[in-house]
Amino acid sequence: MATSQPEFPTRLAEGEDQAAALIVRALAEPLPGPTEQQSWQRLRSRSLRPTPRWVLPAVAFGLSALALLVWVARPAANPPTSLGPDVWAQRVTPSPAPSAPPAPSSAVELPEKPPMPSEHPKAAASASPRESDAGQCSQLAKAGQYAAAATCYGRVAHGSSMDAELALYEKARLEARALGQSAQALSTLDEHARRFPGGVLTTEVELTRIELLSQLGRRAEALSAIERGLQGVLGRERGGDLQVLRAELASEQGDCAKALEAAQLARQAGAHPSRLEASERRCQHEAENP
Amino acid sequence: MLASAAASDVDAGHDLLDRCVAGSPDAWRGLHQRYHRTALSVLRRLGVPPSHLEDACQEVFVDVFRYLPRFRREADFRTWLYRICLSRARVSRRRARLWSLFSRLSPEVGPDLVQQPLDEGQASRQLARAIDQLSEAERVVFVLFELEGLSGQEIAEVIERPQATVFRRLHDARKRFTAALEEGT
């Protein structure tokens, strides 16, 4: 007899009790921690080469021996200062061979030549003042001062560095999602595409642009952009997302053949079925009521 | 209404992963952009204190970059990423507990690491306190199901247990979570 899978309940957030309200509120709040841009900057500066296992014990042994030598050799009138490193000057760094290594089903072995993200040529222009400026912009956004944050990002977005590229995109995102200024956000993204063709955020910019066109009711333009996107890099990297948008727009226009085709392609690309419910329901309704 | 495409709703395609393995900086950047928020969210909801969140998130992506060439892609990339996050969250919480103990023993050394930063919302703090009442196993299932929106099958793949186990842990987690809220923890 086949074992049936349990039927999972609906999520707490979909209810109307205290738990649901708390979860919904908590998920709407911004997360603490660095922005993606800050995290990436820091990651780029790290070495990804795994340290051989013998190095840390050898270093520890060497330091201990040196400390002992210093202790023994110093005159009595000049006792040594603290031998240990200042705790608060010491960053918490990960061990190269983690004590609890990730346990994917795949075999986990150190690669012979671990990949190291090489320096982006545009990133050479980024300097610490820019990073702290972007950090200030991020703090403004976290504090809910979205208009000020957008202005701040606009100031950082001068020049041709990667920081400028990222700042301009952040400005567009704030305008679109926090300030409700879709038209302004679209204009910012157009500027982004002009100033940074082939930049690191090209696919994100294109996708966000398509979403905004749709939100502004410019469905024909959005569909054209989707068809163009499907032919290029955007289609290869985010084909599923594009098909979801295509299904949504086509169903709104009453083109159910296209909508259902797009929904099918979206599912094949791995899109979550919940994202296709609205467009499929719309077409099902039209099929039942021609 | 058109929903904004969440970056990781559609799993990273093989093309992107291939380009990452080939060493394309743009591909690495793209991967980091797509999953940074996911990793941050999962780590925080699994109880990594905000003071350790940045380091934990860094460690997740260091692991991703380091081990991606060995990732056999039998599971989705997102499943694999969640496994790394679970592992790193465990390490970070253990480390945070040690630091907390250290700072209590030596109060003159520095600021209390267990202080909640002011930039985290009240609801998030309350949620974190309630989730902290769950056991390790319950917490994982609860966070992945209730907050990250994974299905029972997806969670079963992440933690490599049967769906029935996921169901039972979720049931227990919900009871404990609800009780914690009622107690005002």
XYZ file of C-alpha atoms in Angstrom:
475
model
C 0.000 0.000 0.000
C 1.451 3.364 -1.019
C 2.218 5.769 1.790
C 0.189 8.941 1.369
C 1.860 12.245 2.069
C 0.446 14.361 4.895
C -1.727 17.283 3.985
C -0.015 20.397 5.273
C -2.149 23.131 6.819
C -2.462 26.675 5.489
C 0.202 29.023 6.729
C -0.296 30.962 9.939
C 0.121 34.252 8.072
C -3.047 33.516 6.114
C -5.144 33.426 9.286
C -6.655 36.293 11.218
C -5.332 35.718 14.708
C -2.508 37.197 16.737
C 0.091 34.917 15.155
C -0.962 35.897 11.642
C -0.840 39.602 12.429
C 2.593 39.303 14.002
C 4.077 37.330 11.130
C 2.661 39.684 8.504
C 4.009 42.720 10.351
C 7.408 41.148 10.931
C 7.800 40.120 7.283
C 6.988 43.662 6.173
C 9.750 45.154 8.328
C 13.195 45.630 6.833
C 15.834 43.149 7.883
C 18.818 44.273 9.922
C 22.228 43.730 8.476
C 24.144 45.031 5.491
C 22.718 45.938 2.142
C 23.485 43.594 -0.692
C 25.929 46.099 -2.105
C 27.841 46.409 1.180
C 27.937 42.661 1.584
C 29.254 42.204 -1.937
C 31.973 44.832 -1.451
C 33.185 43.047 1.654
C 32.997 39.639 0.015
C 35.120 40.805 -2.912
C 37.905 41.804 -0.587
C 38.127 38.391 1.006
C 40.388 35.620 -0.171
C 38.473 32.513 -1.075
C 41.478 30.271 -1.128
C 41.058 27.648 1.570
C 43.757 27.807 4.191
C 45.537 24.480 4.542
C 44.510 22.703 7.704
C 47.998 22.754 9.202
C 48.438 26.513 9.004
C 46.315 27.617 11.937
C 47.791 25.179 14.443
C 51.282 26.045 13.204
C 50.608 29.750 13.572
C 49.167 29.237 17.041
C 52.194 27.196 18.060
C 54.594 29.779 16.640
C 52.874 32.655 18.415
C 52.883 30.765 21.700
C 56.580 30.032 21.373
C 57.318 33.646 20.558
C 55.264 34.860 23.479
C 57.122 32.529 25.810
C 60.441 33.764 24.491
C 59.442 37.367 25.028
C 58.317 36.584 28.540
C 61.515 34.844 29.433
C 63.839 37.365 27.788
C 62.335 40.557 29.182
C 64.089 42.277 32.102
C 62.194 42.152 35.403
C 61.839 45.949 35.481
C 59.786 45.887 32.264
C 57.130 43.250 32.624
C 55.443 42.341 29.362
C 52.114 43.852 28.520
C 49.133 41.673 27.779
C 50.128 38.831 25.502
C 46.724 38.284 24.057
C 45.297 40.195 21.151
C 42.728 42.858 21.853
C 39.421 40.979 21.716
C 37.475 43.807 20.208
C 40.033 44.436 17.502
C 39.663 40.857 16.390
C 37.034 40.271 13.772
C 35.041 37.133 13.928
C 36.345 35.323 10.900
C 35.112 31.998 9.691
C 37.319 28.949 9.956
C 38.273 27.771 6.530
C 37.325 24.227 7.481
C 34.071 24.794 9.344
C 33.378 22.640 12.392
C 29.845 22.103 11.149
C 30.331 21.978 7.418
C 27.306 22.265 5.182
C 25.730 18.899 4.559
C 24.306 18.919 1.077
C 23.585 15.564 -0.465
C 26.385 16.343 -2.927
C 29.884 15.410 -1.890
C 31.601 18.342 -0.228
C 35.257 18.617 -1.058
C 37.492 21.579 -1.375
C 37.912 22.382 -5.043
C 41.441 22.249 -6.413
C 41.105 25.737 -7.825
C 38.350 27.507 -5.958
C 36.865 30.283 -8.009
C 37.767 33.774 -6.960
C 35.608 36.610 -8.228
C 38.131 38.759 -10.006
C 38.076 42.503 -9.669
C 35.438 44.188 -11.780
C 37.210 46.887 -13.791
C 34.615 49.449 -12.816
C 35.022 48.599 -9.170
C 38.581 49.904 -9.239
C 37.095 53.369 -9.131
C 35.163 52.695 -5.954
C 36.700 54.312 -2.903
C 35.820 54.112 0.761
C 34.093 57.534 0.795
C 31.627 56.242 -1.798
C 30.952 53.157 0.271
C 30.247 55.221 3.374
C 27.978 57.521 1.304
C 26.007 54.514 0.131
C 25.933 53.316 3.712
C 24.341 56.594 4.771
C 21.757 56.207 2.015
C 21.016 52.714 3.238
C 20.574 53.943 6.804
C 18.091 56.549 5.616
C 16.118 53.871 3.807
C 16.112 51.631 6.875
C 14.843 54.542 8.945
C 11.912 54.890 6.553
C 13.153 58.183 5.084
C 12.715 56.953 1.551
C 12.664 60.290 -0.224
C 15.886 61.347 1.492
C 17.426 57.961 0.718
C 16.526 58.286 -2.957
C 18.095 61.744 -3.080
C 21.156 60.368 -1.313
C 21.537 57.546 -3.835
C 21.131 60.057 -6.619
C 24.165 61.931 -5.273
C 26.239 58.732 -5.043
C 25.222 57.731 -8.555
C 27.607 60.082 -10.302
C 30.406 58.741 -12.448
C 30.873 55.388 -14.064
C 31.942 53.197 -11.147
C 30.090 50.100 -10.045
C 29.066 51.964 -6.907
C 27.406 54.572 -9.087
C 25.656 51.872 -11.061
C 24.364 50.197 -7.918
C 23.313 53.483 -6.349
C 21.290 54.458 -9.407
C 19.498 51.124 -9.343
C 18.757 51.486 -5.624
C 17.301 54.920 -6.343
C 15.008 53.423 -8.966
C 13.898 50.653 -6.602
C 13.039 53.146 -3.867
C 11.103 55.298 -6.302
C 9.171 52.294 -7.561
C 8.510 50.334 -4.379
C 8.694 52.726 -1.467
C 7.647 56.056 -2.957
C 5.117 54.791 -5.505
C 6.685 56.917 -8.224
C 6.558 54.411 -11.055
C 7.009 56.953 -13.817
C 10.031 58.497 -12.107
C 11.478 55.045 -11.460
C 11.089 54.203 -15.128
C 12.920 57.367 -16.079
C 15.728 56.448 -13.647
C 15.984 52.982 -15.165
C 16.141 54.469 -18.662
C 19.034 56.609 -17.461
C 20.637 53.487 -16.000
C 20.379 51.637 -19.299
C 21.932 54.597 -21.134
C 24.818 55.077 -18.711
C 25.593 51.458 -17.900
C 24.879 49.283 -20.928
C 26.195 45.797 -20.225
C 26.637 46.554 -16.532
C 26.309 44.031 -13.731
C 22.651 44.893 -13.176
C 21.481 44.802 -16.760
C 19.117 41.884 -16.261
C 17.656 43.291 -13.050
C 17.146 46.696 -14.631
C 15.411 45.196 -17.643
C 13.136 43.057 -15.510
C 12.205 45.904 -13.183
C 11.552 48.105 -16.195
C 9.129 45.549 -17.605
C 7.285 45.333 -14.275
C 6.959 49.115 -14.155
C 5.635 49.333 -17.710
C 2.995 46.860 -16.713
C 2.099 48.763 -13.548
C 1.738 51.946 -15.579
C -0.726 50.189 -17.858
C 1.656 50.229 -20.809
C 0.924 46.602 -21.529
C 1.871 46.587 -25.194
C 5.300 48.032 -24.415
C 5.749 45.596 -21.567
C 4.881 42.627 -23.782
C 7.267 43.835 -26.486
C 10.035 44.182 -23.914
C 9.274 40.680 -22.646
C 9.457 39.195 -26.155
C 12.794 40.971 -26.695
C 14.060 39.864 -23.306
C 13.197 36.239 -23.977
C 15.555 36.263 -26.951
C 18.581 37.385 -24.989
C 20.489 37.011 -21.733
C 17.462 38.049 -19.693
C 15.518 35.149 -21.156
C 18.264 32.711 -20.301
C 18.668 33.919 -16.718
C 15.117 34.917 -15.826
C 12.987 33.182 -18.425
C 10.573 31.870 -15.831
C 9.986 35.336 -14.373
C 9.372 36.731 -17.854
C 6.861 34.024 -18.666
C 4.982 34.756 -15.429
C 4.743 38.424 -16.433
C 3.754 37.429 -19.946
C 0.979 35.204 -18.634
C -0.307 37.989 -16.396
C -0.353 40.614 -19.155
C -1.812 38.329 -21.791
C -4.619 37.224 -19.484
C -5.436 40.855 -18.695
C -5.682 41.534 -22.408
C -7.931 38.530 -22.891
C -5.403 36.587 -24.940
C -5.862 33.343 -23.063
C -4.072 31.181 -25.609
C -0.903 33.188 -25.062
C -1.507 33.392 -21.317
C -1.864 29.674 -20.867
C 1.129 28.974 -23.093
C 3.210 31.389 -21.031
C 1.976 29.827 -17.798
C 3.002 26.401 -19.058
C 6.473 27.678 -19.959
C 6.759 29.404 -16.593
C 5.985 26.172 -14.760
C 8.574 24.332 -16.812
C 11.115 26.968 -15.838
C 10.322 26.345 -12.173
C 8.051 29.262 -11.341
C 6.019 28.766 -8.208
C 2.426 27.836 -9.123
C 0.985 30.503 -6.809
C 2.356 33.180 -9.136
C 0.262 31.850 -11.998
C -3.029 31.460 -10.143
C -4.447 34.862 -11.058
C -3.798 34.604 -14.781
C -4.951 30.985 -15.010
C -8.079 31.746 -13.012
C -8.824 34.692 -15.263
C -8.580 32.560 -18.369
C -10.524 29.711 -16.835
C -13.338 32.143 -16.074
C -13.300 33.411 -19.643
C -13.283 29.895 -21.006
C -16.390 29.104 -18.938
C -18.095 32.369 -19.885
C -17.226 33.169 -23.543
C -2.042 42.990 -9.747
C 1.311 42.119 -11.067
C 3.464 40.715 -8.305
C 7.083 41.781 -8.227
C 9.218 38.845 -9.183
C 11.064 37.723 -6.061
C 14.612 37.075 -7.128
C 14.751 33.522 -5.904
C 11.209 32.377 -6.729
C 12.620 30.858 -9.857
C 15.664 28.779 -9.045
C 19.048 29.788 -10.424
C 19.314 28.295 -13.887
C 22.069 25.929 -14.875
C 23.354 28.587 -17.230
C 24.007 31.000 -14.385
C 25.619 28.311 -12.256
C 27.793 27.203 -15.172
C 28.967 30.761 -15.658
C 29.747 31.031 -11.962
C 31.811 27.866 -12.053
C 33.594 29.190 -15.129
C 34.594 32.199 -13.022
C 32.457 34.949 -14.521
C 32.432 37.875 -12.037
C 29.117 39.096 -13.412
C 27.570 35.702 -12.807
C 28.860 35.592 -9.214
C 27.481 39.056 -8.684
C 24.171 38.021 -10.165
C 24.007 35.000 -7.892
C 24.814 37.092 -4.850
C 22.167 39.664 -5.763
C 19.522 37.036 -6.230
C 20.077 35.200 -2.982
C 21.529 37.717 -0.551
C 18.164 38.665 0.876
C 17.073 35.049 1.079
C 20.167 34.117 3.048
C 19.859 37.147 5.321
C 16.204 36.427 5.998
C 16.683 32.739 6.736
C 19.684 33.342 8.989
C 17.898 36.000 11.012
C 14.687 33.990 11.353
C 16.701 30.957 12.452
C 17.955 32.989 15.382
C 21.307 34.420 14.317
C 21.597 37.606 16.384
C 21.745 40.825 14.365
C 25.258 41.488 15.653
C 26.424 38.264 13.977
C 24.210 38.437 10.920
C 26.661 40.068 8.569
C 29.411 37.571 9.321
C 27.040 34.636 9.020
C 25.775 35.869 5.670
C 29.319 36.325 4.445
C 30.165 32.793 5.503
C 27.200 31.410 3.592
C 28.377 32.966 0.359
C 31.986 32.023 0.968
C 30.749 28.438 1.229
C 28.662 28.831 -1.915
C 31.587 30.206 -3.891
C 33.947 27.624 -2.539
C 31.797 24.529 -2.980
C 29.725 25.382 -6.035
C 32.064 23.516 -8.406
C 31.338 20.396 -6.363
C 27.590 20.910 -6.219
C 26.175 18.005 -8.192
C 22.808 19.658 -8.815
C 20.785 16.661 -7.786
C 18.753 19.139 -5.763
C 17.747 22.677 -6.654
C 20.315 25.334 -5.953
C 17.926 26.970 -3.509
C 17.616 23.725 -1.555
C 21.387 23.523 -1.349
C 21.604 27.167 -0.280
C 19.097 26.565 2.504
C 21.186 23.660 3.781
C 24.243 25.886 3.930
C 22.230 28.546 5.756
C 21.010 26.011 8.320
C 24.541 24.865 8.967
C 25.914 28.388 9.284
C 23.037 29.478 11.488
C 23.869 26.683 13.935
C 27.521 27.719 14.054
C 26.687 31.401 14.430
C 24.219 30.850 17.245
C 26.748 28.738 19.101
C 29.377 31.409 18.610
C 26.961 34.129 19.721
C 26.165 32.194 22.904
C 29.880 31.952 23.699
C 30.356 35.662 23.100
C 27.351 36.406 25.248
C 28.785 34.301 28.054
C 32.172 35.971 27.634
C 30.729 39.477 27.764
C 28.766 38.650 30.906
C 31.861 37.267 32.596
C 33.936 40.270 31.585
C 31.563 43.213 31.542
C 34.403 45.728 31.410
C 35.647 44.358 28.093
C 33.057 45.810 25.782
C 29.430 46.270 24.801
C 26.882 43.560 25.355
C 26.649 41.616 22.136
C 23.199 40.322 22.891
C 21.662 43.776 22.725
C 19.099 44.102 19.988
C 20.000 46.829 17.513
C 17.593 49.689 17.204
C 17.139 49.195 13.473
C 15.159 45.976 13.835
C 11.402 46.386 14.002
C 9.333 45.602 17.053
C 7.354 42.862 15.354
C 10.574 41.208 14.181
C 11.951 41.243 17.706
C 8.753 39.792 19.108
C 8.736 37.116 16.424
C 12.371 36.282 17.156
C 11.631 35.882 20.875
C 8.737 33.521 20.179
C 10.714 31.431 17.695
C 13.542 31.229 20.206
C 11.253 29.094 22.380
C 11.221 26.332 19.791
C 13.655 23.474 19.655
C 16.270 23.468 16.926
C 14.361 20.985 14.765
C 11.026 22.768 15.235
C 12.561 26.146 14.514
C 13.958 25.040 11.159
C 10.664 23.604 9.950
C 8.658 26.533 11.300
C 10.859 29.174 9.667
C 11.037 27.414 6.327
C 7.282 26.756 6.176
C 5.699 29.776 7.837
C 8.189 32.508 6.942
C 10.049 31.353 3.859
C 7.003 29.795 2.229
C 8.531 26.453 1.323
C 6.218 23.497 0.804
C 6.372 20.383 2.935
C 8.101 18.527 0.145
C 10.717 21.245 -0.294
C 11.439 21.296 3.430
C 11.772 17.528 3.417
C 14.412 17.864 0.696
C 16.278 20.565 2.591
C 16.493 18.684 5.881
C 16.587 15.244 4.222
C 13.764 13.795 6.261
C 10.371 12.342 5.289
C 7.435 14.696 4.881
C 5.736 12.997 7.804
C 8.601 14.131 10.030
C 8.294 17.676 8.711
C 4.557 17.594 9.380
C 4.981 16.416 12.944
C 7.670 18.981 13.737
C 5.565 21.741 12.221
C 2.603 20.695 14.335
C 4.715 20.798 17.511
C 6.328 24.078 16.503
C 3.000 25.771 15.954
C 1.730 24.728 19.345
C 4.828 26.006 21.088
C 4.898 29.209 19.046
C 1.279 30.006 19.812
C 1.854 29.322 23.495
C 4.880 31.617 23.493
C 2.820 34.420 21.968
C 0.076 33.988 24.527
C 2.589 34.130 27.337
C 3.855 37.352 25.876
C 7.397 36.043 25.512
